[in-house]
Amino acid sequence: MKLLIVEDNQDLLQNIHTYLKKEGYICESAKNYEQAFHKVMSYTYDVVLIDIMIPGGSGLQVLRKLKAVNPETGTIIISAKNALDDKVEGLELGADDYVTKPFQLPELHARIKAINRRQQHNGRHVITMNELTINTKTMEVTVNDNTADLTPKEYELLVYFTANKNHVLSKQTIAEHLWGDYVDHLDNLDFVYQHIKNLRKKLKAAGATDYIESVYGIGYKFNVS
């Protein structure tokens, strides 16, 4: 899962970033309005955490821009402002949740997972797709009763495909989802092909249908009837 953390407090930003990265997330950050605006207008994220009070503008302005271009993105406001009016305004602008500082990182993590489940998997922990079963709690993938031994990147790739089944995904989109804005510094995206090749090989070895179609000149499509 790919996240953006909009937070100007360096210590809190680092704590959130370190904690969520250990949980396996791709985390990017923005410390002010200008950086946050650039990020939400240039990239897509599964969930964005937004502090209201940031240098150069308001986190609510970022939220408004984000919802205008990517309304399906999950959003959580993280703020020291705990007045009812602030919470109501944030939620009415489209935020999915509002967490008041100080908060415990495990609670923030649970809220992130809940939003992602609602948005991409209809609130379910277990995704079943024909012979494929994905347990998002244990990160276990089985084909009928056979376990597919996937790396964390291959698992994220499979979950991303299933959340976007029957849609063509470009190499750039896949790369950004799995590696964040780090891909801006790479000369090519050949590694995407290698991860897809490995995922396809492991799923087939476990007995799965080959669902991944290469779309010439564009990217890949996960075909499910």
mmCIF file of C-alpha atoms in Angstrom:
data_model
loop_
_atom_site.group_PDB
_atom_site.id
_atom_site.type_symbol
_atom_site.label_atom_id
_atom_site.label_comp_id
_atom_site.label_asym_id
_atom_site.label_seq_id
_atom_site.Cartn_x
_atom_site.Cartn_y
_atom_site.Cartn_z
ATOM 1 C CA MET A 1 0.000 0.000 0.000
ATOM 2 C CA LYS A 2 1.290 3.454 -0.903
ATOM 3 C CA LEU A 3 0.860 6.296 1.582
ATOM 4 C CA LEU A 4 1.536 10.033 1.725
ATOM 5 C CA ILE A 5 2.146 11.651 5.125
ATOM 6 C CA VAL A 6 1.578 15.433 5.215
ATOM 7 C CA GLU A 7 3.084 16.597 8.507
ATOM 8 C CA ASP A 8 5.433 19.453 9.388
ATOM 9 C CA ASN A 9 6.537 18.155 12.808
ATOM 10 C CA GLN A 10 9.772 16.378 11.916
ATOM 11 C CA ASP A 11 9.795 14.043 14.932
ATOM 12 C CA LEU A 12 6.187 12.945 14.464
ATOM 13 C CA LEU A 13 6.682 12.589 10.708
ATOM 14 C CA GLN A 14 9.729 10.392 11.245
ATOM 15 C CA ASN A 15 7.942 8.259 13.856
ATOM 16 C CA ILE A 16 4.944 7.659 11.589
ATOM 17 C CA HIS A 17 7.171 7.022 8.576
ATOM 18 C CA THR A 18 9.405 4.538 10.431
ATOM 19 C CA TYR A 19 6.479 2.672 11.992
ATOM 20 C CA LEU A 20 4.482 2.305 8.779
ATOM 21 C CA LYS A 21 7.537 1.420 6.701
ATOM 22 C CA LYS A 22 8.222 -1.472 9.110
ATOM 23 C CA GLU A 23 4.646 -2.610 8.470
ATOM 24 C CA GLY A 24 5.518 -2.901 4.776
ATOM 25 C CA TYR A 25 4.056 0.304 3.370
ATOM 26 C CA ILE A 26 5.565 2.564 0.721
ATOM 27 C CA CYS A 27 5.670 5.918 2.499
ATOM 28 C CA GLU A 28 6.243 9.366 1.015
ATOM 29 C CA SER A 29 6.134 12.617 2.926
ATOM 30 C CA ALA A 30 5.439 16.330 2.542
ATOM 31 C CA LYS A 31 6.334 18.954 5.144
ATOM 32 C CA ASN A 32 4.466 21.966 3.783
ATOM 33 C CA TYR A 33 1.582 22.989 1.554
ATOM 34 C CA GLU A 34 3.670 23.359 -1.608
ATOM 35 C CA GLN A 35 5.178 19.866 -1.305
ATOM 36 C CA ALA A 36 1.812 18.324 -0.430
ATOM 37 C CA PHE A 37 0.057 20.035 -3.348
ATOM 38 C CA HIS A 38 2.737 18.815 -5.781
ATOM 39 C CA LYS A 39 2.505 15.255 -4.475
ATOM 40 C CA VAL A 40 -1.282 14.891 -4.634
ATOM 41 C CA MET A 41 -1.430 16.467 -8.092
ATOM 42 C CA SER A 42 1.436 14.348 -9.495
ATOM 43 C CA TYR A 43 0.986 10.883 -7.940
ATOM 44 C CA THR A 44 -1.727 8.552 -6.712
ATOM 45 C CA TYR A 45 -1.880 7.095 -3.208
ATOM 46 C CA ASP A 46 -4.000 4.518 -1.430
ATOM 47 C CA VAL A 47 -4.240 6.608 1.736
ATOM 48 C CA VAL A 48 -3.118 10.171 2.548
ATOM 49 C CA LEU A 49 -2.579 11.371 6.133
ATOM 50 C CA ILE A 50 -3.043 15.149 6.360
ATOM 51 C CA ASP A 51 -2.214 17.543 9.153
ATOM 52 C CA ILE A 52 -4.436 20.645 9.036
ATOM 53 C CA MET A 53 -1.855 23.177 10.186
ATOM 54 C CA ILE A 54 1.097 23.070 7.786
ATOM 55 C CA PRO A 55 3.454 25.853 6.624
ATOM 56 C CA GLY A 56 2.298 27.719 3.524
ATOM 57 C CA GLY A 57 -1.370 26.825 3.698
ATOM 58 C CA SER A 58 -3.999 24.570 5.190
ATOM 59 C CA GLY A 59 -4.156 20.791 5.075
ATOM 60 C CA LEU A 60 -7.852 21.217 4.317
ATOM 61 C CA GLN A 61 -6.884 22.954 1.056
ATOM 62 C CA VAL A 62 -4.743 19.936 0.202
ATOM 63 C CA LEU A 63 -7.679 17.663 1.022
ATOM 64 C CA ARG A 64 -9.979 19.690 -1.243
ATOM 65 C CA LYS A 65 -7.499 19.499 -4.159
ATOM 66 C CA LEU A 66 -6.922 15.784 -3.603
ATOM 67 C CA LYS A 67 -10.643 14.974 -3.607
ATOM 68 C CA ALA A 68 -11.070 16.981 -6.832
ATOM 69 C CA VAL A 69 -8.483 14.928 -8.762
ATOM 70 C CA ASN A 70 -8.558 11.535 -6.979
ATOM 71 C CA PRO A 71 -11.814 11.260 -5.004
ATOM 72 C CA GLU A 72 -11.288 7.538 -4.379
ATOM 73 C CA THR A 73 -8.112 8.092 -2.323
ATOM 74 C CA GLY A 74 -8.507 7.270 1.370
ATOM 75 C CA THR A 75 -7.830 10.239 3.664
ATOM 76 C CA ILE A 76 -7.225 10.637 7.378
ATOM 77 C CA ILE A 77 -6.831 14.041 9.031
ATOM 78 C CA ILE A 78 -4.262 14.006 11.833
ATOM 79 C CA SER A 79 -4.561 17.183 13.870
ATOM 80 C CA ALA A 80 -4.091 18.757 17.285
ATOM 81 C CA LYS A 81 -7.319 20.680 16.644
ATOM 82 C CA ASN A 82 -10.013 18.734 18.477
ATOM 83 C CA ALA A 83 -12.939 21.130 18.253
ATOM 84 C CA LEU A 84 -16.156 19.630 16.915
ATOM 85 C CA ASP A 85 -16.333 22.250 14.135
ATOM 86 C CA ASP A 86 -12.870 21.264 12.844
ATOM 87 C CA LYS A 87 -13.803 17.585 12.756
ATOM 88 C CA VAL A 88 -17.108 18.263 11.014
ATOM 89 C CA GLU A 89 -15.455 20.510 8.408
ATOM 90 C CA GLY A 90 -12.759 17.930 7.644
ATOM 91 C CA LEU A 91 -15.197 15.057 7.309
ATOM 92 C CA GLU A 92 -17.597 17.112 5.176
ATOM 93 C CA LEU A 93 -14.723 17.960 2.816
ATOM 94 C CA GLY A 94 -14.346 14.241 2.183
ATOM 95 C CA ALA A 95 -11.931 12.939 4.817
ATOM 96 C CA ASP A 96 -12.624 9.313 5.737
ATOM 97 C CA ASP A 97 -11.424 9.674 9.315
ATOM 98 C CA TYR A 98 -10.176 12.265 11.810
ATOM 99 C CA VAL A 99 -7.548 11.398 14.423
ATOM 100 C CA THR A 100 -6.675 13.859 17.184
ATOM 101 C CA LYS A 101 -3.071 14.262 18.341
ATOM 102 C CA PRO A 102 -1.545 12.748 20.350
ATOM 103 C CA PHE A 103 -2.428 9.294 19.056
ATOM 104 C CA GLN A 104 -0.977 5.808 19.282
ATOM 105 C CA LEU A 105 0.649 4.532 16.102
ATOM 106 C CA PRO A 106 -1.044 1.089 16.286
ATOM 107 C CA GLU A 107 -4.426 2.871 16.342
ATOM 108 C CA LEU A 108 -3.465 4.983 13.321
ATOM 109 C CA HIS A 109 -2.350 1.823 11.546
ATOM 110 C CA ALA A 110 -5.654 0.087 12.301
ATOM 111 C CA ARG A 111 -7.582 3.046 10.887
ATOM 112 C CA ILE A 112 -5.459 3.012 7.707
ATOM 113 C CA LYS A 113 -6.162 -0.685 7.203
ATOM 114 C CA ALA A 114 -9.880 -0.195 7.832
ATOM 115 C CA ILE A 115 -10.114 2.540 5.192
ATOM 116 C CA ASN A 116 -8.157 0.491 2.670
ATOM 117 C CA ARG A 117 -10.386 -2.560 3.259
ATOM 118 C CA ARG A 118 -13.544 -0.508 2.767
ATOM 119 C CA GLN A 119 -12.281 1.162 -0.384
ATOM 120 C CA GLN A 120 -10.579 -1.669 -2.186
ATOM 121 C CA HIS A 121 -11.961 -4.891 -0.752
ATOM 122 C CA ASN A 122 -15.504 -4.077 0.429
ATOM 123 C CA GLY A 123 -14.429 -4.249 4.065
ATOM 124 C CA ARG A 124 -13.140 -7.825 3.861
ATOM 125 C CA HIS A 125 -9.913 -9.261 5.274
ATOM 126 C CA VAL A 126 -10.073 -12.212 2.897
ATOM 127 C CA ILE A 127 -10.240 -11.667 -0.859
ATOM 128 C CA THR A 128 -11.516 -14.623 -2.835
ATOM 129 C CA MET A 129 -11.245 -14.594 -6.607
ATOM 130 C CA ASN A 130 -11.968 -17.895 -8.323
ATOM 131 C CA GLU A 131 -9.277 -20.298 -7.061
ATOM 132 C CA LEU A 132 -7.233 -17.472 -5.479
ATOM 133 C CA THR A 133 -7.566 -16.525 -1.815
ATOM 134 C CA ILE A 134 -5.672 -13.591 -0.291
ATOM 135 C CA ASN A 135 -5.695 -13.042 3.467
ATOM 136 C CA THR A 136 -4.768 -9.365 3.991
ATOM 137 C CA LYS A 137 -4.244 -9.925 7.734
ATOM 138 C CA THR A 138 -1.691 -12.705 7.398
ATOM 139 C CA MET A 139 -0.535 -11.752 3.868
ATOM 140 C CA GLU A 140 -1.029 -15.390 2.900
ATOM 141 C CA VAL A 141 -1.951 -16.300 -0.679
ATOM 142 C CA THR A 142 -3.392 -19.694 -1.524
ATOM 143 C CA VAL A 143 -4.489 -21.298 -4.776
ATOM 144 C CA ASN A 144 -7.185 -23.777 -3.804
ATOM 145 C CA ASP A 145 -5.284 -25.360 -0.865
ATOM 146 C CA ASN A 146 -1.773 -24.657 -2.140
ATOM 147 C CA THR A 147 0.222 -21.793 -0.634
ATOM 148 C CA ALA A 148 1.969 -19.448 -3.057
ATOM 149 C CA ASP A 149 5.234 -18.294 -1.465
ATOM 150 C CA LEU A 150 5.372 -14.646 -2.574
ATOM 151 C CA THR A 151 7.847 -11.932 -1.653
ATOM 152 C CA PRO A 152 6.378 -8.749 -0.066
ATOM 153 C CA LYS A 153 6.611 -6.927 -3.430
ATOM 154 C CA GLU A 154 4.936 -9.796 -5.278
ATOM 155 C CA TYR A 155 2.180 -9.864 -2.647
ATOM 156 C CA GLU A 156 1.609 -6.095 -2.968
ATOM 157 C CA LEU A 157 1.581 -6.448 -6.729
ATOM 158 C CA LEU A 158 -1.073 -9.191 -6.577
ATOM 159 C CA VAL A 159 -3.270 -7.187 -4.172
ATOM 160 C CA TYR A 160 -2.911 -4.134 -6.431
ATOM 161 C CA PHE A 161 -3.906 -6.184 -9.464
ATOM 162 C CA THR A 162 -6.961 -7.651 -7.726
ATOM 163 C CA ALA A 163 -8.068 -4.189 -6.564
ATOM 164 C CA ASN A 164 -7.853 -3.045 -10.200
ATOM 165 C CA LYS A 165 -8.954 -6.230 -11.940
ATOM 166 C CA ASN A 166 -9.896 -5.971 -15.621
ATOM 167 C CA HIS A 167 -8.238 -2.545 -15.879
ATOM 168 C CA VAL A 168 -5.047 -1.868 -17.800
ATOM 169 C CA LEU A 169 -2.271 -0.621 -15.508
ATOM 170 C CA SER A 170 0.745 1.096 -17.013
ATOM 171 C CA LYS A 171 4.278 0.133 -16.004
ATOM 172 C CA GLN A 172 4.705 3.622 -14.559
ATOM 173 C CA THR A 173 1.582 3.295 -12.407
ATOM 174 C CA ILE A 174 2.662 -0.117 -11.106
ATOM 175 C CA ALA A 175 6.191 1.115 -10.386
ATOM 176 C CA GLU A 176 4.951 4.192 -8.506
ATOM 177 C CA HIS A 177 2.565 2.074 -6.445
ATOM 178 C CA LEU A 178 5.294 -0.332 -5.382
ATOM 179 C CA TRP A 179 8.271 2.017 -5.046
ATOM 180 C CA GLY A 180 6.808 5.521 -4.696
ATOM 181 C CA ASP A 181 8.539 8.584 -6.142
ATOM 182 C CA TYR A 182 11.871 6.720 -5.996
ATOM 183 C CA VAL A 183 11.089 5.616 -9.576
ATOM 184 C CA ASP A 184 11.611 9.226 -10.761
ATOM 185 C CA HIS A 185 15.362 8.627 -10.416
ATOM 186 C CA LEU A 186 15.477 5.384 -12.401
ATOM 187 C CA ASP A 187 16.557 5.067 -16.035
ATOM 188 C CA ASN A 188 13.986 2.415 -16.904
ATOM 189 C CA LEU A 189 11.176 0.281 -15.458
ATOM 190 C CA ASP A 190 12.462 -3.132 -16.513
ATOM 191 C CA PHE A 191 12.239 -4.383 -12.921
ATOM 192 C CA VAL A 192 8.428 -4.246 -13.190
ATOM 193 C CA TYR A 193 8.581 -6.957 -15.856
ATOM 194 C CA GLN A 194 10.779 -9.128 -13.638
ATOM 195 C CA HIS A 195 8.425 -8.900 -10.641
ATOM 196 C CA ILE A 196 5.412 -9.694 -12.825
ATOM 197 C CA LYS A 197 7.250 -12.614 -14.395
ATOM 198 C CA ASN A 198 8.049 -14.013 -10.937
ATOM 199 C CA LEU A 199 4.493 -13.479 -9.642
ATOM 200 C CA ARG A 200 3.007 -15.168 -12.688
ATOM 201 C CA LYS A 201 5.414 -18.118 -12.361
ATOM 202 C CA LYS A 202 4.653 -18.673 -8.657
ATOM 203 C CA LEU A 203 0.883 -18.457 -9.087
ATOM 204 C CA LYS A 204 0.935 -20.900 -11.987
ATOM 205 C CA ALA A 205 3.172 -23.279 -10.014
ATOM 206 C CA ALA A 206 0.574 -23.246 -7.217
ATOM 207 C CA GLY A 207 -2.126 -24.141 -9.742
ATOM 208 C CA ALA A 208 -3.631 -20.775 -10.647
ATOM 209 C CA THR A 209 -4.887 -19.645 -14.025
ATOM 210 C CA ASP A 210 -2.589 -17.161 -15.751
ATOM 211 C CA TYR A 211 -4.648 -14.014 -15.187
ATOM 212 C CA ILE A 212 -1.970 -11.462 -16.107
ATOM 213 C CA GLU A 213 -2.142 -10.199 -19.669
ATOM 214 C CA SER A 214 0.601 -8.058 -21.239
ATOM 215 C CA VAL A 215 -0.892 -5.094 -23.085
ATOM 216 C CA TYR A 216 1.580 -4.166 -25.786
ATOM 217 C CA GLY A 217 3.110 -0.722 -25.380
ATOM 218 C CA ILE A 218 1.068 0.112 -22.269
ATOM 219 C CA GLY A 219 1.359 -2.286 -19.356
ATOM 220 C CA TYR A 220 -0.584 -5.157 -17.822
ATOM 221 C CA LYS A 221 -4.140 -6.271 -17.133
ATOM 222 C CA PHE A 222 -5.418 -8.751 -14.527
ATOM 223 C CA ASN A 223 -8.249 -10.528 -16.335
ATOM 224 C CA VAL A 224 -10.951 -12.048 -14.157
ATOM 225 C CA SER A 225 -14.295 -13.171 -15.563
#
